[in-house]
PDB file of C-alpha atoms in Angstrom:
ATOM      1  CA  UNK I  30       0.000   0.000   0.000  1.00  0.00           C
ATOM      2  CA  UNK I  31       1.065   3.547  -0.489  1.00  0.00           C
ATOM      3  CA  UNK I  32       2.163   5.381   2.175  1.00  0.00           C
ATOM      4  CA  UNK I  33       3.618   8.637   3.632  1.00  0.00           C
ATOM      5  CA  UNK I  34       7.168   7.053   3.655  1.00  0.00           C
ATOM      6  CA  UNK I  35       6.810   6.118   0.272  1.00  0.00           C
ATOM      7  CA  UNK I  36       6.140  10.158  -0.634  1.00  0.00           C
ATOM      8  CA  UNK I  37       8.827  10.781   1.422  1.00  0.00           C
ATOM      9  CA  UNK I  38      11.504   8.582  -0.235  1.00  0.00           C
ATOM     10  CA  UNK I  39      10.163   9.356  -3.550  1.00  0.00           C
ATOM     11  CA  UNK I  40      10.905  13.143  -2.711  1.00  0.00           C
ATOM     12  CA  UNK I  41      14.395  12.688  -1.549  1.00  0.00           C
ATOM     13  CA  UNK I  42      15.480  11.030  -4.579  1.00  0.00           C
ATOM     14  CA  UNK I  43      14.955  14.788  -6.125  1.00  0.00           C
ATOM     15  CA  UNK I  44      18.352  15.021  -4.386  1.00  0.00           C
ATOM     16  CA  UNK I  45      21.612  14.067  -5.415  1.00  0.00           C
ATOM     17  CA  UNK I  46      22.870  12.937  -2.215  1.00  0.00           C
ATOM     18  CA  UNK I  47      19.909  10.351  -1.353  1.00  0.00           C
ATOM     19  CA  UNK I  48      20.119   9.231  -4.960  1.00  0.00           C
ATOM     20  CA  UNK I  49      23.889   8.201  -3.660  1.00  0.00           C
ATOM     21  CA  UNK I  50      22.992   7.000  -0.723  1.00  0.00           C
ATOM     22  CA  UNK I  51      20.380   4.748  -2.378  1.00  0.00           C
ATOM     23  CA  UNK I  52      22.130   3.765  -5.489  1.00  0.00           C
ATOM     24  CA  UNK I  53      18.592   4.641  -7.388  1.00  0.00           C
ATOM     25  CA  UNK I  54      17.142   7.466  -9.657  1.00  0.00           C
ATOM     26  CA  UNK I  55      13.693   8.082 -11.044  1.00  0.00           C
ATOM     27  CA  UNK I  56      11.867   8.471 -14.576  1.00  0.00           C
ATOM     28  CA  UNK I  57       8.512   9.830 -15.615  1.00  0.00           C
ATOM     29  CA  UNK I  58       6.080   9.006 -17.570  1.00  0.00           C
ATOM     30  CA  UNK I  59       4.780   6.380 -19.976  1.00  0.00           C
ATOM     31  CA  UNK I  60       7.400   6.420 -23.143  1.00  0.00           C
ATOM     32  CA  UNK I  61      10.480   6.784 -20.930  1.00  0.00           C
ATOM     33  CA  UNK I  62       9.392   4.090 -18.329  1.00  0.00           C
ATOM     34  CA  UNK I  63       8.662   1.788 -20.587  1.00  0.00           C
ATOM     35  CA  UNK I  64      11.539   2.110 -22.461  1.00  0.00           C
ATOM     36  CA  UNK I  65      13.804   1.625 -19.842  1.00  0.00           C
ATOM     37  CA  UNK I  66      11.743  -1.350 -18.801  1.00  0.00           C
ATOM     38  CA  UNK I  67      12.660  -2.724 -22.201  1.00  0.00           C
ATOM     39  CA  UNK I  68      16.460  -2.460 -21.519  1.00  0.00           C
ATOM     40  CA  UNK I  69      18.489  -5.139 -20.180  1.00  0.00           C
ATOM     41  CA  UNK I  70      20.984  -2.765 -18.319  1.00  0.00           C
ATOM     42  CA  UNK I  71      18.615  -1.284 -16.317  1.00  0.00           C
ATOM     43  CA  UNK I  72      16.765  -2.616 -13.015  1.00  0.00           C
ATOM     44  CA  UNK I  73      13.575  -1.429 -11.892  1.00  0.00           C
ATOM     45  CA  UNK I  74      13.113  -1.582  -8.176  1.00  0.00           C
ATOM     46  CA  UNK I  75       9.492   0.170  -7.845  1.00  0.00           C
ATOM     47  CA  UNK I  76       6.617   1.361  -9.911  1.00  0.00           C
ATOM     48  CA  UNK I  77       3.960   3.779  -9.115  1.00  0.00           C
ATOM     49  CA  UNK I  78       1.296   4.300 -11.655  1.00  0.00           C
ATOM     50  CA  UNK I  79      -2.360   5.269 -12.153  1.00  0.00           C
ATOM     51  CA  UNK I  80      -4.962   1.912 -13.139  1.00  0.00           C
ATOM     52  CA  UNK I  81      -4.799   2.329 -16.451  1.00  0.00           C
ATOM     53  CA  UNK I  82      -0.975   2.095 -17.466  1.00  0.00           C
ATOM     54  CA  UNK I  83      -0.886  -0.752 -14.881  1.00  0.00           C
ATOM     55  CA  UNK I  84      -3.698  -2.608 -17.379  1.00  0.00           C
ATOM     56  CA  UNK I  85      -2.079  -1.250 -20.109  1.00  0.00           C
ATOM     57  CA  UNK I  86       1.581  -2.730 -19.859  1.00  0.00           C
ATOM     58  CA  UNK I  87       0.500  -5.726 -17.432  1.00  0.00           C
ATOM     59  CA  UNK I  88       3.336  -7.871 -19.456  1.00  0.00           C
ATOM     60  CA  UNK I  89       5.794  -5.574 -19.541  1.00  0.00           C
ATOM     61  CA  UNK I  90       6.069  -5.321 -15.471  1.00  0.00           C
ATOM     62  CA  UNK I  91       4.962  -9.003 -15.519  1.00  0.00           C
ATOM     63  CA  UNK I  92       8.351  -9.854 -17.436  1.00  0.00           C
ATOM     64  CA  UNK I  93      10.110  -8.145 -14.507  1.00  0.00           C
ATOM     65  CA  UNK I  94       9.076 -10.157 -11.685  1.00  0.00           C
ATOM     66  CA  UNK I  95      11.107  -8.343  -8.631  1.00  0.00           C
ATOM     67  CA  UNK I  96       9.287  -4.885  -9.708  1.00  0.00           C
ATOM     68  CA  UNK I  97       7.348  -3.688  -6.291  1.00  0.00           C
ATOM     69  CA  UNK I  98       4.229  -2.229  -7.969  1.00  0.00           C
ATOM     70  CA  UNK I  99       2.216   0.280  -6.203  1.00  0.00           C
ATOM     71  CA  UNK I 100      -1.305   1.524  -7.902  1.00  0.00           C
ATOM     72  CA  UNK I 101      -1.383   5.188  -7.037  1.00  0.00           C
ATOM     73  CA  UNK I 102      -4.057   7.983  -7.420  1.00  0.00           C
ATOM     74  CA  UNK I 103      -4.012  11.175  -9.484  1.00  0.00           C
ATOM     75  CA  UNK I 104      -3.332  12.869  -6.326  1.00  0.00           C
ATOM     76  CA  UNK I 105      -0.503  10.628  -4.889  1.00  0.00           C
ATOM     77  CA  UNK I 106       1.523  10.614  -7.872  1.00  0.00           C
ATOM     78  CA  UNK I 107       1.639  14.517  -8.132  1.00  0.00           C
ATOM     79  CA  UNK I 108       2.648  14.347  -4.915  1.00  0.00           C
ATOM     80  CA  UNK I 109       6.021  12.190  -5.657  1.00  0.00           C
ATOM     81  CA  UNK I 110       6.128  13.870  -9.270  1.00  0.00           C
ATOM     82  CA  UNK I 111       9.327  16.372 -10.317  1.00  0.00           C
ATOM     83  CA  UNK I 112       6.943  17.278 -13.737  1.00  0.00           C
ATOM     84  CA  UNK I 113       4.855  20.124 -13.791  1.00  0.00           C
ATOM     85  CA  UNK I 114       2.100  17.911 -15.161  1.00  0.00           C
ATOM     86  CA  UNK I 115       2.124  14.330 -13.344  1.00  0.00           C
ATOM     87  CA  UNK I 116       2.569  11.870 -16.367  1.00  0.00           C
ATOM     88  CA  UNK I 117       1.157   8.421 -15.629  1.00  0.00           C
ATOM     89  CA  UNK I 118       3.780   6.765 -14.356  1.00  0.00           C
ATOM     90  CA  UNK I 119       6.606   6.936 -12.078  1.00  0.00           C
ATOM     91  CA  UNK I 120       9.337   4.262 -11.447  1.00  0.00           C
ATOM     92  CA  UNK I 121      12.656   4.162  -9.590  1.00  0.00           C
ATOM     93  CA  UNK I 122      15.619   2.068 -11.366  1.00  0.00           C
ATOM     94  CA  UNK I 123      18.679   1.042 -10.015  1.00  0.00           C
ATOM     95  CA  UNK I 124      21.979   3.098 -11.105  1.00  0.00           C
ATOM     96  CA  UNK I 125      23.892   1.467 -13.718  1.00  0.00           C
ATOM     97  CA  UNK I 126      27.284  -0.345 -13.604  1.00  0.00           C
ATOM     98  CA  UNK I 127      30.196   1.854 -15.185  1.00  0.00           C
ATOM     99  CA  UNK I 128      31.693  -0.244 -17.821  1.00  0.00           C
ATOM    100  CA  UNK I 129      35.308  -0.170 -18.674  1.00  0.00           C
ATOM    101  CA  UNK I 130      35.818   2.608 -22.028  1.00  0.00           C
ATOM    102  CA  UNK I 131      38.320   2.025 -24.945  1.00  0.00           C
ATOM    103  CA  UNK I 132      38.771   4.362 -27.039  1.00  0.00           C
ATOM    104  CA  UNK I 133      40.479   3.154 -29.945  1.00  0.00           C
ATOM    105  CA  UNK I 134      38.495   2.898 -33.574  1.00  0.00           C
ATOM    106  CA  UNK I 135      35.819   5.020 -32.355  1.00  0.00           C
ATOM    107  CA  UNK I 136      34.833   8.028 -31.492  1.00  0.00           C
ATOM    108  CA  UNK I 137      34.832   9.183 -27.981  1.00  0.00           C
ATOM    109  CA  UNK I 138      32.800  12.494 -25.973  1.00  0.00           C
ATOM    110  CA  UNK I 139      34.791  14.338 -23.671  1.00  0.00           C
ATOM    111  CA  UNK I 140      32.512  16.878 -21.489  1.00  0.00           C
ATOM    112  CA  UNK I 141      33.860  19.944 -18.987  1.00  0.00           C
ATOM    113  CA  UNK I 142      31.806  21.034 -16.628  1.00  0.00           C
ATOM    114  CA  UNK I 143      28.507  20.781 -18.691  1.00  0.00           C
ATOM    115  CA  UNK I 144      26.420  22.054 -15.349  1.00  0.00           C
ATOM    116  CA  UNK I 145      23.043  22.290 -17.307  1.00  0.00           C
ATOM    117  CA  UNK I 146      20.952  19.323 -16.809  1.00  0.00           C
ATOM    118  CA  UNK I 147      19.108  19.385 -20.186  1.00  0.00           C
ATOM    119  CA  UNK I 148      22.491  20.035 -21.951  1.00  0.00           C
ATOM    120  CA  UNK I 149      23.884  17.016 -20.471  1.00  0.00           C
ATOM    121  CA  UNK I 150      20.471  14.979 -21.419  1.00  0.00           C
ATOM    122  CA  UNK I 151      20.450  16.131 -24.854  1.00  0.00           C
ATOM    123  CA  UNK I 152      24.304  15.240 -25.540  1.00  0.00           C
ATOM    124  CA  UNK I 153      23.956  11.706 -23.989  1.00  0.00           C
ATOM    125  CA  UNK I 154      20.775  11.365 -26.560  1.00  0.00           C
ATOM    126  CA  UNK I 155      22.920  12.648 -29.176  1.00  0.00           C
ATOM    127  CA  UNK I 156      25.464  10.246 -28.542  1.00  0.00           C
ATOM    128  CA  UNK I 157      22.876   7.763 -28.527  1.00  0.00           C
ATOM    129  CA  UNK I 158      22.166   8.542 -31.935  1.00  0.00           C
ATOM    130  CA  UNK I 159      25.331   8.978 -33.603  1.00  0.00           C
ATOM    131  CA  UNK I 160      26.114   5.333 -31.961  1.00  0.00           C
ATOM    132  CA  UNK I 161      29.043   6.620 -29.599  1.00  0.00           C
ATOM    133  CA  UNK I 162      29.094   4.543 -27.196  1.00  0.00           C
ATOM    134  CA  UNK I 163      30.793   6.344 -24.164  1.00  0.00           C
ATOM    135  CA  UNK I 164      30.736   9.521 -22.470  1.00  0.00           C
ATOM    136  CA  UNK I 165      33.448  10.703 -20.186  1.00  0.00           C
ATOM    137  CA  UNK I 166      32.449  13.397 -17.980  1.00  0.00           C
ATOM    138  CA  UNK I 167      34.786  16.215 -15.804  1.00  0.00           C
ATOM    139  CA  UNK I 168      33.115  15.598 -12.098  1.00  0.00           C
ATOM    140  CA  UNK I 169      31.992  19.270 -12.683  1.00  0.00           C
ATOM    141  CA  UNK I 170      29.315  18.133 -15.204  1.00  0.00           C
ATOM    142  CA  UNK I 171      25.597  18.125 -13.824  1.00  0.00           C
ATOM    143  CA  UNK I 172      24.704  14.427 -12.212  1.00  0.00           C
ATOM    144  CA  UNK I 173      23.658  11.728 -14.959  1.00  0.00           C
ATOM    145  CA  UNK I 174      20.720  10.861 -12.314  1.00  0.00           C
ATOM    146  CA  UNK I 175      19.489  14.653 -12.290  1.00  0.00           C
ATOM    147  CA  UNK I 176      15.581  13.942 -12.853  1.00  0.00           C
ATOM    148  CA  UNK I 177      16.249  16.728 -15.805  1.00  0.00           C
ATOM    149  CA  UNK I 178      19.084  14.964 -17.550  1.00  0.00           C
ATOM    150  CA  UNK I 179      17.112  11.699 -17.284  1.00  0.00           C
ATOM    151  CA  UNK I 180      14.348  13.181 -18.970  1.00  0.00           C
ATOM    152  CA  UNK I 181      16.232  14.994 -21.580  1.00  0.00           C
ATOM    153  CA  UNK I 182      17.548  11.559 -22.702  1.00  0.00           C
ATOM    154  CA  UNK I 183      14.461   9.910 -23.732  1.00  0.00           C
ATOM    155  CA  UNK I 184      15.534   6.407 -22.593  1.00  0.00           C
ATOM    156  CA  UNK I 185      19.214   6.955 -24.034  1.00  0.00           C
ATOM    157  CA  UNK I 186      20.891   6.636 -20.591  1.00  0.00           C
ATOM    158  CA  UNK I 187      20.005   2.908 -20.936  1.00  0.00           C
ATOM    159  CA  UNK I 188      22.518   2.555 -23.854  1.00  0.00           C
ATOM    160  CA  UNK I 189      25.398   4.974 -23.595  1.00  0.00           C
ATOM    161  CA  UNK I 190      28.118   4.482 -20.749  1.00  0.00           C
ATOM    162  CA  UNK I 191      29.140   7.062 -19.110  1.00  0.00           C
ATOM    163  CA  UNK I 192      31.809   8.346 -16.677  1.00  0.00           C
ATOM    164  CA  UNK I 193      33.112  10.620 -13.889  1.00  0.00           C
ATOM    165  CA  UNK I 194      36.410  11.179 -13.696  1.00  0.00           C
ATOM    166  CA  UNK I 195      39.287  13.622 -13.492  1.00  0.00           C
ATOM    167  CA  UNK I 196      39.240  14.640 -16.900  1.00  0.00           C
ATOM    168  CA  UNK I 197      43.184  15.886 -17.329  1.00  0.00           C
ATOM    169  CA  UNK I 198      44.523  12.469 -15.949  1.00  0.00           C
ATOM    170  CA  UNK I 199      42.314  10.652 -17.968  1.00  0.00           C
ATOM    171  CA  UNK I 200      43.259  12.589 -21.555  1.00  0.00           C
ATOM    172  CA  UNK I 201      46.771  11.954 -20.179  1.00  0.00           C
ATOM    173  CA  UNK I 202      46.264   8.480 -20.000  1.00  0.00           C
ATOM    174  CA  UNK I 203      44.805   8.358 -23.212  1.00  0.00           C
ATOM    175  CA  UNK I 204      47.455  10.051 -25.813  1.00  0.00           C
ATOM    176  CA  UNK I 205      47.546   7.432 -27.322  1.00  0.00           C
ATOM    177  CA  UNK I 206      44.176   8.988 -28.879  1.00  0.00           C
ATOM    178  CA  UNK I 207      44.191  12.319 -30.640  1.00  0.00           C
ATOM    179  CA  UNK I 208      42.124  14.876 -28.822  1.00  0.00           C
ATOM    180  CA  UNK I 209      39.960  17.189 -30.784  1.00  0.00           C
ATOM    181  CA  UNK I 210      38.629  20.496 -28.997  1.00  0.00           C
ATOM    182  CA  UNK I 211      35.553  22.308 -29.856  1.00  0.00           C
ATOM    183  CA  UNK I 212      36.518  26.002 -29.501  1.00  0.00           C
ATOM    184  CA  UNK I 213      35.605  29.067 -31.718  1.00  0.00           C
ATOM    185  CA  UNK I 214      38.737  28.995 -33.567  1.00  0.00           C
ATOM    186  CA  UNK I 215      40.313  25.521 -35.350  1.00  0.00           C
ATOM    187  CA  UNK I 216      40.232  23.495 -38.048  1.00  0.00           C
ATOM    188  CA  UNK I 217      36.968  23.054 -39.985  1.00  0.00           C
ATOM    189  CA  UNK I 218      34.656  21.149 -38.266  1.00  0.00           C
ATOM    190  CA  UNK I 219      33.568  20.145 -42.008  1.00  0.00           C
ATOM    191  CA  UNK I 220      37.190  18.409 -43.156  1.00  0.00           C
ATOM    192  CA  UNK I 221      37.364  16.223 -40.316  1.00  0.00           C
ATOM    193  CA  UNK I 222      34.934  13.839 -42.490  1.00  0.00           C
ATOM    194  CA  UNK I 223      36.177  10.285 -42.216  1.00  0.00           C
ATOM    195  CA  UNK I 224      37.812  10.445 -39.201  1.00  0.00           C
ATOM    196  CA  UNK I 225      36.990   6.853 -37.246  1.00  0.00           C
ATOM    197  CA  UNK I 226      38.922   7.333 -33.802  1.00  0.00           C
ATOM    198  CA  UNK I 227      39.287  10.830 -31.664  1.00  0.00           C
ATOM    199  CA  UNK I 228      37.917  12.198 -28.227  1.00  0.00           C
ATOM    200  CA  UNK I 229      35.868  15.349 -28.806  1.00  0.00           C
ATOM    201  CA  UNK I 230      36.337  17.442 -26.096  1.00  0.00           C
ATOM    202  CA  UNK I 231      33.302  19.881 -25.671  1.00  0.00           C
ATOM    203  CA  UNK I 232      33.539  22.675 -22.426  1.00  0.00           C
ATOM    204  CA  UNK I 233      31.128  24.474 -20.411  1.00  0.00           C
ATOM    205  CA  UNK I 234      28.250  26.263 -21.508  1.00  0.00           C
ATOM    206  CA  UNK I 235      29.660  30.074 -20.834  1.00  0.00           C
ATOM    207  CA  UNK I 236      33.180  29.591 -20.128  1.00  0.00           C
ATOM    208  CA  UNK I 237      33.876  26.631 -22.862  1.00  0.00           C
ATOM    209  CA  UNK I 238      36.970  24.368 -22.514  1.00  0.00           C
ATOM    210  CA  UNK I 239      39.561  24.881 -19.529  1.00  0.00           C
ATOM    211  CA  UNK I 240      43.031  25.989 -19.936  1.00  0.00           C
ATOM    212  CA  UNK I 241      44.829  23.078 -18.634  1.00  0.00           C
ATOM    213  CA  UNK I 242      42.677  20.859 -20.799  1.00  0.00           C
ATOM    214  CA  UNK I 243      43.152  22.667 -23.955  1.00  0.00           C
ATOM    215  CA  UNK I 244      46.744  22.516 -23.733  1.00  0.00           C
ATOM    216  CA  UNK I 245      46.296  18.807 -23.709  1.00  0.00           C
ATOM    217  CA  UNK I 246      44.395  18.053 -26.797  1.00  0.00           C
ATOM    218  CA  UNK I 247      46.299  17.302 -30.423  1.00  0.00           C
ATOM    219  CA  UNK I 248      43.732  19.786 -32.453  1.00  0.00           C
ATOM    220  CA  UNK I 249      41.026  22.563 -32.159  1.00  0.00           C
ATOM    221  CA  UNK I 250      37.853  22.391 -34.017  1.00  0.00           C
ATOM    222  CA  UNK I 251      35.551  24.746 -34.959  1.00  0.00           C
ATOM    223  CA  UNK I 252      32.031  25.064 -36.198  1.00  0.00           C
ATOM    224  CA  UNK I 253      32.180  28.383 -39.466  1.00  0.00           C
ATOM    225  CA  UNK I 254      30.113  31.151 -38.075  1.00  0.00           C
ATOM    226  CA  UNK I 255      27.686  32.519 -40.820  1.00  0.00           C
ATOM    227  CA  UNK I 256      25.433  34.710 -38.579  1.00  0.00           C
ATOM    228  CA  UNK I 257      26.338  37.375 -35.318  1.00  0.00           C
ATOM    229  CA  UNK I 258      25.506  34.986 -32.751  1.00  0.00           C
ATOM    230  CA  UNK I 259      28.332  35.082 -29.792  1.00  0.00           C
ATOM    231  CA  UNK I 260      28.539  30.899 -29.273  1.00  0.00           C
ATOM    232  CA  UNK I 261      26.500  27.798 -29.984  1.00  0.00           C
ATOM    233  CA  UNK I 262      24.460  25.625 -26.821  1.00  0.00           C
ATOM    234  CA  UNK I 263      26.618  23.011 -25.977  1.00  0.00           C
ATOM    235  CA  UNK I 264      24.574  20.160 -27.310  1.00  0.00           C
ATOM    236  CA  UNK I 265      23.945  21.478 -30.060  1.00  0.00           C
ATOM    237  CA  UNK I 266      27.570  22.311 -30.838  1.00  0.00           C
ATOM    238  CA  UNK I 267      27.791  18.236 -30.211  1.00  0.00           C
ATOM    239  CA  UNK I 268      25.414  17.489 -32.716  1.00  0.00           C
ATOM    240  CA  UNK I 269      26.750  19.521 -35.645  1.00  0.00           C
ATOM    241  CA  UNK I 270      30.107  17.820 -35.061  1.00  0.00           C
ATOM    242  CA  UNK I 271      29.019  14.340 -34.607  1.00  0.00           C
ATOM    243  CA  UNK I 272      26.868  14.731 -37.875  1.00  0.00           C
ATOM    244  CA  UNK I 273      29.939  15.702 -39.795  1.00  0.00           C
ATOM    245  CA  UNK I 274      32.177  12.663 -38.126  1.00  0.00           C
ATOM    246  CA  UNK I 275      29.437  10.095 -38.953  1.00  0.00           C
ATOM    247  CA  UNK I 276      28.217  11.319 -42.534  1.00  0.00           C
TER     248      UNK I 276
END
């Protein structure tokens, strides 16, 4: 049955530190739950949902027998909900395993200090498209488990791996790799077609790339600037080079 605790734990999990403490984070809402239902990498502790997407996807939790499955009211679940508009469904999933990364023959994201939670969501969805399989992120970057960056995603945090880490010992570990940095003045982001195996480094949203970390890469990059705009968002800087890597 429901309960006050259960509000109560659901709300802390809006917090970083509880998420840590728990090893959990949440998702909202029908198409992202059930998509991360649908992935083998993820484990879904809990469910709370309104009667009809409990009839509706019976199977689905059915297949995942160690679900605990609570049937909630409008009410109850926007009192646990982070949305503005209470979606359905709510379920809390167990943090994923960090997997090992190589970096050779493929292409490789590099993020510092990427603080904005829908930034961060959008890249890793990006990623997720262009088939890049890991993301390494400076521990300045917003968390992964942000509610935000897990919505942002649309179910993509299921596929891509992704990791915190001191970013300037790990480039230094990795020269074996040339380093490519997005900054406003490089090499055409448009002759890099055909290139199979390079970290992209891509820097904060205001500030861009730090000084110790530039001096570390092999190459600066650079999307042309038509127009009098000062910069380009983040993620969508990450997009327009990934599309010209992977066409």
């Amino acid at each position: 049955m429901f309960s006050k605790s259960h509000t109560k734990y659901i709300q802390s999990l809006q917090q970083r530190k509880f998420r840590d403490e728990y090893g959990v984070f949440l998702a909202e809402g029908p198409k992202l739950v059930e998509e991360l239902l649908r992935s083998p990498n993820l484990n879904c502790k809990q469910i709370f949902s309104l009667p009809f997407w409990l009839n509706a996807n019976e199977q689905l939790v059915a297949a995942k027998n160690t679900i605990e499955v609570f049937e909630v009211q409008d009410f109850e679940l926007e009192k646990i909900s982070a949305l503005a508009t209470p979606n359905q469904v709510l379920a809390v999933f167990e943090k994923k395993k960090e997997n090992q990364v190589d970096v050779t023959g493929k292409i490789t994201l590099a993020l510092d200090s990427i603080q904005d939670p829908g930034n961060l969501g959008t890249i890793i969805r990006i990623a997720d498209w262009f088939g890049v399989e890991n993301i390494i992120c400076s521990r300045g970057c917003a968390d992964m488990y942000n509610p935000k960056v897990i919505q942002s995603t649309m179910g993509s945090i299921a596929r891509v791996n992704i990791v915190y880490t001191d970013l300037a010992l790990w480039l230094k570990d990795k020269r074996e790799v040339k380093t490519y940095a997005a900054a406003l003045d490089g090499r055409n982001v448009k002759t890099l077609e055909g290139i199979k195996e390079g970290i992209i480094l891509i820097g904060n949203e205001s500030k861009g790339i730090s000084d110790a970390l530039l001096q570390m890469v092999n190459e600066k990059i650079t999307i042309p600037k038509i127009g009098e705009a000062e910069s380009l968002n983040a993620a969508v800087a990450t997009g327009i080079i990934l599309s010209h890597l992977f066409t």
